Tab-separated table of C-alpha atoms in Angstrom:
chain	number	residue	atom	x	y	z
A	11	MET	CA	67.821	98.601	97.168
A	12	THR	CA	67.266	97.773	93.483
A	13	THR	CA	68.774	99.329	90.379
A	14	GLN	CA	67.966	99.003	86.696
A	15	LEU	CA	71.593	99.439	85.631
A	16	PRO	CA	73.342	96.326	84.270
A	17	GLU	CA	75.862	94.827	86.672
A	18	ASP	CA	78.819	95.418	84.358
A	19	VAL	CA	77.937	99.122	84.248
A	20	ILE	CA	77.772	99.274	88.060
A	21	ILE	CA	81.189	97.596	88.320
A	22	ASP	CA	82.640	100.021	85.760
A	23	ILE	CA	81.378	102.964	87.833
A	24	LEU	CA	82.591	101.532	91.155
A	25	ALA	CA	86.016	100.807	89.652
A	26	ARG	CA	86.519	104.526	88.976
A	27	VAL	CA	85.607	105.558	92.532
A	28	PRO	CA	88.547	106.063	94.961
A	29	ARG	CA	88.800	103.199	97.448
A	30	CYS	CA	88.507	105.588	100.393
A	31	ASN	CA	84.778	105.761	99.567
A	32	TYR	CA	84.250	101.967	99.493
A	33	PRO	CA	83.422	101.551	103.213
A	34	ARG	CA	80.462	103.945	102.863
A	35	LEU	CA	79.360	102.465	99.532
A	36	SER	CA	79.333	98.967	101.048
A	37	LEU	CA	76.644	100.191	103.473
A	38	VAL	CA	74.262	101.094	100.646
A	39	CYS	CA	73.044	97.519	100.106
A	40	LYS	CA	74.172	93.876	100.160
A	41	HIS	CA	74.622	93.918	96.376
A	42	PHE	CA	77.089	96.807	96.533
A	43	ARG	CA	78.911	95.126	99.412
A	44	SER	CA	79.354	91.908	97.407
A	45	LEU	CA	80.506	93.806	94.299
A	46	ILE	CA	83.074	95.806	96.252
A	47	ALA	CA	84.559	92.545	97.598
A	48	SER	CA	84.487	90.745	94.218
A	49	PRO	CA	87.626	89.851	92.192
A	50	MET	CA	85.872	91.257	89.108
A	51	LEU	CA	86.005	94.792	90.524
A	52	PHE	CA	89.780	94.534	91.061
A	53	ALA	CA	90.242	93.175	87.524
A	54	VAL	CA	88.324	96.127	86.060
A	55	ARG	CA	90.272	98.587	88.234
A	56	SER	CA	93.497	97.074	86.889
A	57	LEU	CA	92.334	97.363	83.267
A	58	LEU	CA	91.314	100.998	83.795
A	59	GLY	CA	94.548	101.854	85.622
A	60	CYS	CA	92.605	102.788	88.766
A	61	THR	CA	94.451	100.576	91.243
A	62	GLU	CA	95.875	102.209	94.382
A	63	LEU	CA	98.547	101.374	96.915
A	64	CYS	CA	97.150	100.753	100.396
A	65	LEU	CA	99.225	100.766	103.567
A	66	TYR	CA	98.826	98.144	106.296
A	67	VAL	CA	100.444	98.610	109.724
A	68	LEU	CA	100.975	95.929	112.395
A	69	LEU	CA	100.814	97.353	115.930
A	70	HIS	CA	102.186	95.481	118.960
A	71	ASN	CA	100.740	96.142	122.422
A	72	ARG	CA	103.646	96.815	124.789
A	73	GLU	CA	101.447	96.466	127.885
A	74	THR	CA	100.062	92.975	127.165
A	75	GLY	CA	103.217	91.752	125.408
A	76	GLY	CA	101.533	89.378	122.959
A	77	ASP	CA	98.595	91.374	121.597
A	78	GLN	CA	99.119	92.374	117.940
A	79	ARG	CA	96.669	93.824	115.461
A	80	TRP	CA	96.648	94.986	111.842
A	81	SER	CA	95.262	98.325	110.732
A	82	ILE	CA	94.835	99.881	107.300
A	83	LEU	CA	95.469	103.540	106.522
A	84	ARG	CA	92.216	105.034	105.247
A	85	GLN	CA	93.187	108.080	103.206
A	86	LYS	CA	90.447	110.657	102.858
A	87	ILE	CA	90.116	113.562	100.472
A	88	LYS	CA	88.830	116.211	102.896
A	89	ASP	CA	89.303	114.794	106.385
A	90	ASN	CA	92.533	113.587	107.924
A	91	SER	CA	93.709	110.051	107.170
A	92	ARG	CA	93.305	107.479	109.920
A	93	LEU	CA	94.257	103.912	110.847
A	94	VAL	CA	91.326	101.472	110.914
A	95	LEU	CA	91.482	98.067	112.625
A	96	ILE	CA	91.294	94.993	110.322
A	97	PRO	CA	90.325	92.101	112.656
A	98	SER	CA	90.192	89.498	109.829
A	99	LEU	CA	93.913	89.843	108.990
A	100	PRO	CA	95.924	87.135	110.825
A	101	VAL	CA	99.233	87.675	112.593
A	102	ALA	CA	102.340	85.671	111.631
A	103	GLN	CA	106.122	85.687	112.117
A	104	ARG	CA	107.059	87.016	108.650
A	105	TYR	CA	105.289	88.768	105.790
A	106	ALA	CA	105.661	89.617	102.117
A	107	ALA	CA	103.270	91.432	99.763
A	108	VAL	CA	102.795	90.620	96.080
A	109	GLY	CA	100.081	92.387	94.081
A	110	SER	CA	96.894	92.458	96.131
A	111	LYS	CA	97.923	89.714	98.575
A	112	ILE	CA	99.913	89.535	101.793
A	113	TYR	CA	101.757	86.238	102.298
A	114	MET	CA	102.320	85.100	105.897
A	115	PHE	CA	104.973	82.648	107.020
A	116	ASP	CA	105.084	80.797	110.367
A	117	SER	CA	107.802	78.280	111.258
A	118	THR	CA	107.075	75.759	114.021
A	119	LYS	CA	109.606	73.660	115.962
A	120	ASP	CA	108.167	70.373	117.184
A	121	ASP	CA	109.605	66.996	116.205
A	122	SER	CA	110.422	68.618	112.853
A	123	VAL	CA	110.500	72.165	111.544
A	124	THR	CA	107.592	73.158	109.312
A	125	THR	CA	107.042	76.510	107.609
A	126	ASN	CA	103.320	77.146	107.122
A	127	VAL	CA	102.073	79.734	104.618
A	128	LEU	CA	98.833	81.719	104.325
A	129	SER	CA	97.786	84.252	101.712
A	130	PHE	CA	95.508	87.144	102.649
A	131	ASP	CA	93.562	88.746	99.792
A	132	CYS	CA	93.368	92.469	100.573
A	133	ARG	CA	90.490	92.955	98.121
A	134	SER	CA	88.070	90.553	99.811
A	135	HIS	CA	89.834	90.197	103.211
A	136	THR	CA	89.823	86.397	102.901
A	137	VAL	CA	92.529	83.907	103.951
A	138	GLN	CA	93.769	80.896	101.954
A	139	PRO	CA	96.246	78.240	103.197
A	140	LEU	CA	99.147	77.378	100.861
A	141	PRO	CA	101.469	74.350	100.735
A	142	SER	CA	103.886	74.084	103.668
A	143	ILE	CA	107.600	73.294	103.473
A	144	VAL	CA	109.071	70.718	105.863
A	145	ASN	CA	112.480	70.581	107.603
A	146	VAL	CA	113.328	74.185	106.699
A	147	TYR	CA	113.091	77.166	109.055
A	148	THR	CA	112.843	80.295	106.904
A	149	THR	CA	112.977	84.044	107.185
A	150	VAL	CA	111.358	85.883	104.304
A	151	ALA	CA	113.835	87.852	102.233
A	152	ASP	CA	111.774	89.758	99.705
A	153	ILE	CA	110.143	89.630	96.292
A	154	ILE	CA	111.806	89.437	92.883
A	155	ASN	CA	109.570	89.229	89.795
A	156	GLY	CA	106.580	87.852	91.685
A	157	LYS	CA	108.624	85.228	93.554
A	158	ILE	CA	109.165	85.303	97.323
A	159	TYR	CA	112.700	84.358	98.365
A	160	GLY	CA	113.367	82.999	101.836
A	161	LEU	CA	116.641	82.246	103.625
A	162	GLY	CA	116.926	79.822	106.508
A	163	TYR	CA	118.471	76.691	107.912
A	164	HIS	CA	117.745	72.963	107.763
A	165	ASN	CA	116.414	71.030	110.706
A	166	THR	CA	118.417	67.931	109.729
A	167	ASN	CA	121.846	69.221	108.581
A	168	SER	CA	124.132	72.268	108.556
A	169	GLU	CA	123.347	73.387	105.002
A	170	LYS	CA	121.917	76.858	104.430
A	171	PRO	CA	118.821	76.592	102.247
A	172	MET	CA	117.136	79.191	100.071
A	173	VAL	CA	113.500	78.579	99.219
A	174	VAL	CA	111.400	80.288	96.557
A	175	LEU	CA	107.594	80.553	96.513
A	176	ILE	CA	106.101	81.168	93.049
A	177	THR	CA	103.073	83.302	93.869
A	178	GLU	CA	101.485	82.923	90.418
A	179	THR	CA	101.141	79.130	90.792
A	180	GLN	CA	101.382	79.153	94.632
A	181	THR	CA	103.985	76.375	94.545
A	182	TRP	CA	107.550	75.993	95.857
A	183	GLU	CA	110.642	75.675	93.700
A	184	PRO	CA	113.110	72.904	94.681
A	185	VAL	CA	115.131	73.924	97.752
A	186	MET	CA	118.496	75.483	96.819
A	187	THR	CA	121.665	75.481	98.930
A	188	ILE	CA	123.602	78.693	99.606
A	189	PRO	CA	127.373	78.287	99.064
A	190	GLU	CA	129.515	77.815	102.190
A	191	SER	CA	131.520	80.927	101.234
A	192	VAL	CA	128.420	83.059	101.898
A	193	TYR	CA	128.549	83.199	105.680
A	194	TYR	CA	125.739	85.055	107.452
A	195	MET	CA	124.496	85.408	110.998
A	196	TRP	CA	120.893	84.651	111.919
A	197	PRO	CA	118.738	86.500	111.069
A	198	PRO	CA	120.551	87.803	107.957
A	199	ASN	CA	120.524	91.441	106.806
A	200	PHE	CA	119.361	91.791	103.226
A	201	VAL	CA	117.542	94.018	100.762
A	202	MET	CA	116.202	93.564	97.204
A	203	MET	CA	117.227	96.043	94.490
A	204	VAL	CA	116.856	95.969	90.684
A	205	GLY	CA	116.050	92.254	90.620
A	206	LYS	CA	118.891	91.133	92.906
A	207	MET	CA	119.363	90.242	96.571
A	208	TYR	CA	121.997	92.233	98.491
A	209	MET	CA	123.172	90.752	101.804
A	210	LEU	CA	125.422	92.173	104.527
A	211	CYS	CA	127.379	89.448	106.345
A	212	PRO	CA	130.219	89.336	108.916
A	213	GLY	CA	132.538	87.865	106.276
A	214	GLY	CA	131.657	90.414	103.607
A	215	SER	CA	128.794	91.641	101.430
A	216	TYR	CA	127.184	89.490	98.774
A	217	VAL	CA	124.819	89.841	95.840
A	218	TYR	CA	122.579	87.073	94.483
A	219	ASP	CA	121.438	87.222	90.842
A	220	PRO	CA	118.386	84.924	90.373
A	221	LYS	CA	118.674	85.029	86.581
A	222	GLU	CA	122.178	83.567	86.728
A	223	SER	CA	121.647	81.662	90.026
A	224	ARG	CA	124.988	83.125	91.084
A	225	TRP	CA	126.429	84.733	94.242
A	226	GLU	CA	129.151	87.397	94.052
A	227	THR	CA	130.739	89.934	96.403
A	228	ASP	CA	130.119	93.701	96.545
A	229	GLU	CA	132.659	95.572	98.666
A	230	LYS	CA	130.650	98.825	98.574
A	231	LEU	CA	128.000	97.236	100.788
A	232	LYS	CA	130.377	96.589	103.694
A	233	PHE	CA	128.963	99.580	105.574
A	234	TRP	CA	125.250	100.263	105.314
A	235	VAL	CA	124.148	103.857	105.885
A	236	LYS	CA	120.842	105.714	106.047
A	237	GLY	CA	120.494	106.670	102.427
A	238	THR	CA	120.098	105.217	98.950
A	239	TYR	CA	122.441	102.714	97.335
A	240	ASP	CA	122.786	102.986	93.552
A	241	PRO	CA	123.607	99.429	92.342
A	242	LYS	CA	124.569	100.673	88.863
A	243	GLN	CA	127.025	103.315	90.148
A	244	ARG	CA	127.870	101.095	93.175
A	245	ARG	CA	127.769	104.003	95.594
A	246	TRP	CA	125.727	105.397	98.498
A	247	GLU	CA	123.787	108.673	98.401
A	248	TRP	CA	122.470	110.564	101.399
A	249	TRP	CA	118.876	111.731	101.716
A	250	LYS	CA	117.996	115.351	102.306
A	251	VAL	CA	114.483	116.010	103.575
A	252	TRP	CA	112.568	119.221	102.999
A	253	ASN	CA	109.852	119.465	105.640
A	254	LYS	CA	107.402	122.372	105.619
A	255	THR	CA	105.095	120.758	108.173
A	256	LYS	CA	105.137	121.464	111.886
A	257	SER	CA	107.559	119.478	114.013
A	258	CYS	CA	106.208	116.256	115.518
A	259	SER	CA	109.198	115.289	117.660
A	260	PRO	CA	110.107	113.730	120.000
A	261	VAL	CA	109.036	110.254	118.871
A	262	SER	CA	109.297	106.844	120.549
A	263	TRP	CA	109.404	104.644	117.417
A	264	THR	CA	109.403	104.893	113.620
A	265	LYS	CA	108.552	102.564	110.727
A	266	ILE	CA	109.069	103.324	107.051
A	267	VAL	CA	107.799	101.641	103.880
A	268	GLY	CA	108.197	102.462	100.215
A	269	TYR	CA	105.214	102.619	97.898
A	270	GLY	CA	105.498	103.735	94.311
A	271	ARG	CA	108.055	106.546	94.164
A	272	LYS	CA	107.207	107.683	97.687
A	273	LEU	CA	107.898	106.739	101.286
A	274	ALA	CA	105.434	106.476	104.144
A	275	LEU	CA	106.877	107.200	107.589
A	276	PHE	CA	104.854	106.065	110.621
A	277	PHE	CA	105.966	107.328	114.013
A	278	CYS	CA	104.664	107.658	117.541
A	279	LYS	CA	104.518	110.827	119.594
A	280	GLU	CA	103.946	110.398	123.318
A	281	GLU	CA	103.019	112.723	126.154
A	282	VAL	CA	104.574	111.264	129.292
A	283	THR	CA	104.849	111.998	132.981
A	284	ARG	CA	107.803	111.099	135.170
A	285	GLU	CA	107.127	109.940	138.700
A	286	ARG	CA	108.532	112.368	141.281
A	287	TRP	CA	110.554	109.708	143.150
A	288	GLY	CA	111.347	107.301	140.347
A	289	ALA	CA	112.516	106.968	136.765
A	290	ASP	CA	109.488	105.112	135.414
A	291	ILE	CA	107.879	106.825	132.449
A	292	SER	CA	104.243	106.119	131.625
A	293	PRO	CA	102.571	107.529	128.492
A	294	GLU	CA	99.478	109.628	129.160
A	295	ARG	CA	98.606	110.034	125.495
A	296	GLN	CA	100.036	108.218	122.477
A	297	GLU	CA	99.566	109.606	118.988
A	298	ILE	CA	100.499	107.668	115.868
A	299	TRP	CA	101.392	109.901	112.929
A	300	CYS	CA	102.059	109.293	109.248
A	301	ALA	CA	104.109	111.404	106.846
A	302	GLU	CA	104.176	110.938	103.070
A	303	ILE	CA	107.562	111.744	101.503
A	304	SER	CA	108.136	112.105	97.772
A	305	LEU	CA	111.654	111.489	96.443
A	306	GLU	CA	113.389	113.161	93.538
A	307	ARG	CA	116.979	113.441	92.396
A	308	GLN	CA	118.443	116.968	92.288
A	309	GLU	CA	121.296	117.631	89.892
A	310	GLY	CA	124.523	117.651	91.873
A	311	GLU	CA	122.687	117.502	95.218
A	312	GLY	CA	121.731	113.841	95.533
A	313	ILE	CA	118.221	112.698	96.462
A	314	TRP	CA	115.769	115.088	98.092
A	315	GLY	CA	112.707	114.022	100.028
A	316	LYS	CA	109.761	116.391	100.293
A	317	VAL	CA	107.147	115.879	103.019
A	318	GLU	CA	103.826	116.060	101.154
A	319	TRP	CA	101.659	115.746	104.248
A	320	CYS	CA	101.975	114.778	107.910
A	321	ASP	CA	98.862	113.880	109.928
A	322	GLN	CA	97.850	112.194	113.140
A	323	VAL	CA	96.241	108.876	112.123
A	324	MET	CA	95.456	107.309	115.499
A	325	VAL	CA	95.271	108.030	119.215
A	326	ALA	CA	95.992	104.656	120.768
A	327	GLY	CA	97.163	102.813	123.865
A	328	ASN	CA	100.743	101.728	124.463
A	329	PHE	CA	101.479	100.327	120.980
A	330	ILE	CA	104.640	100.043	118.921
A	331	GLY	CA	104.819	99.619	115.153
A	332	SER	CA	106.089	96.142	114.161
A	333	LYS	CA	105.585	96.032	110.375
A	334	CYS	CA	104.402	98.193	107.476
A	335	ILE	CA	103.321	96.763	104.108
A	336	ALA	CA	102.186	98.405	100.866
A	337	VAL	CA	99.624	96.436	98.824
A	338	MET	CA	98.153	97.152	95.373
A	339	VAL	CA	94.334	97.018	95.343
């Protein structure tokens, strides 16, 4: 297929098209397919404010034990949304998403501990290896201002290291040591809020401020609940969910991820049969569903969540959701 339009005009047009139409457009010709995968298209989409959040879900096969696969949620305008397999996306131990990339961390224990890192570009579905870090076993904490923070332990001593990957330059900052007063079990419980790291530990609750490179305590975090913590007011608020969709319970597992000012809830609904003379339960049909929940604060009533839509996105085998990630593309 040939066109007389200049390439920059074609890119400008494609950048304004919703990404849900890209799979079909890539079938038009090889030229379209290469443009859709090009970094230039993402740059133009960013300039025009046409970027979108895409949801990736890692599914673990409970029957085989080790089989894992990534899928992307293809959101359609008329038809129902659905999960589509992405075979080119590798599987790792830990993940973090920054911009249009998913960073993957794998720690190996041979003669020495090495944490290997890959970056997966969700625009072109290509993988790039990044510098490894030696003698440190890490668990990814989260992202603050484009930097990925990881907590872990040394292979050679009892110190508790904190490592930071600068995604803009794809380099590591010098390894920092967490104070002995910050005692945490492995793996630690943590969450990132308003540019700080909040950690729940057996000896108390702590907050790390990267701007000040300082740890401090926060007594309000001693008991974590299912709700929203306001770090400015230092208090917990409960969620209230308004659901006008039909009930999809009972469910066997759930995974939730925030994207923008909304939440995406993935859950599995199973139809099972119980053997007459035993207690074994085997699923006859497994449906994976997704619900989009918008959040807004009601005066005097806390935070309300409204279910915008709830659809079946996959009919699969015996899978369980392991990870959900939101990526800007």
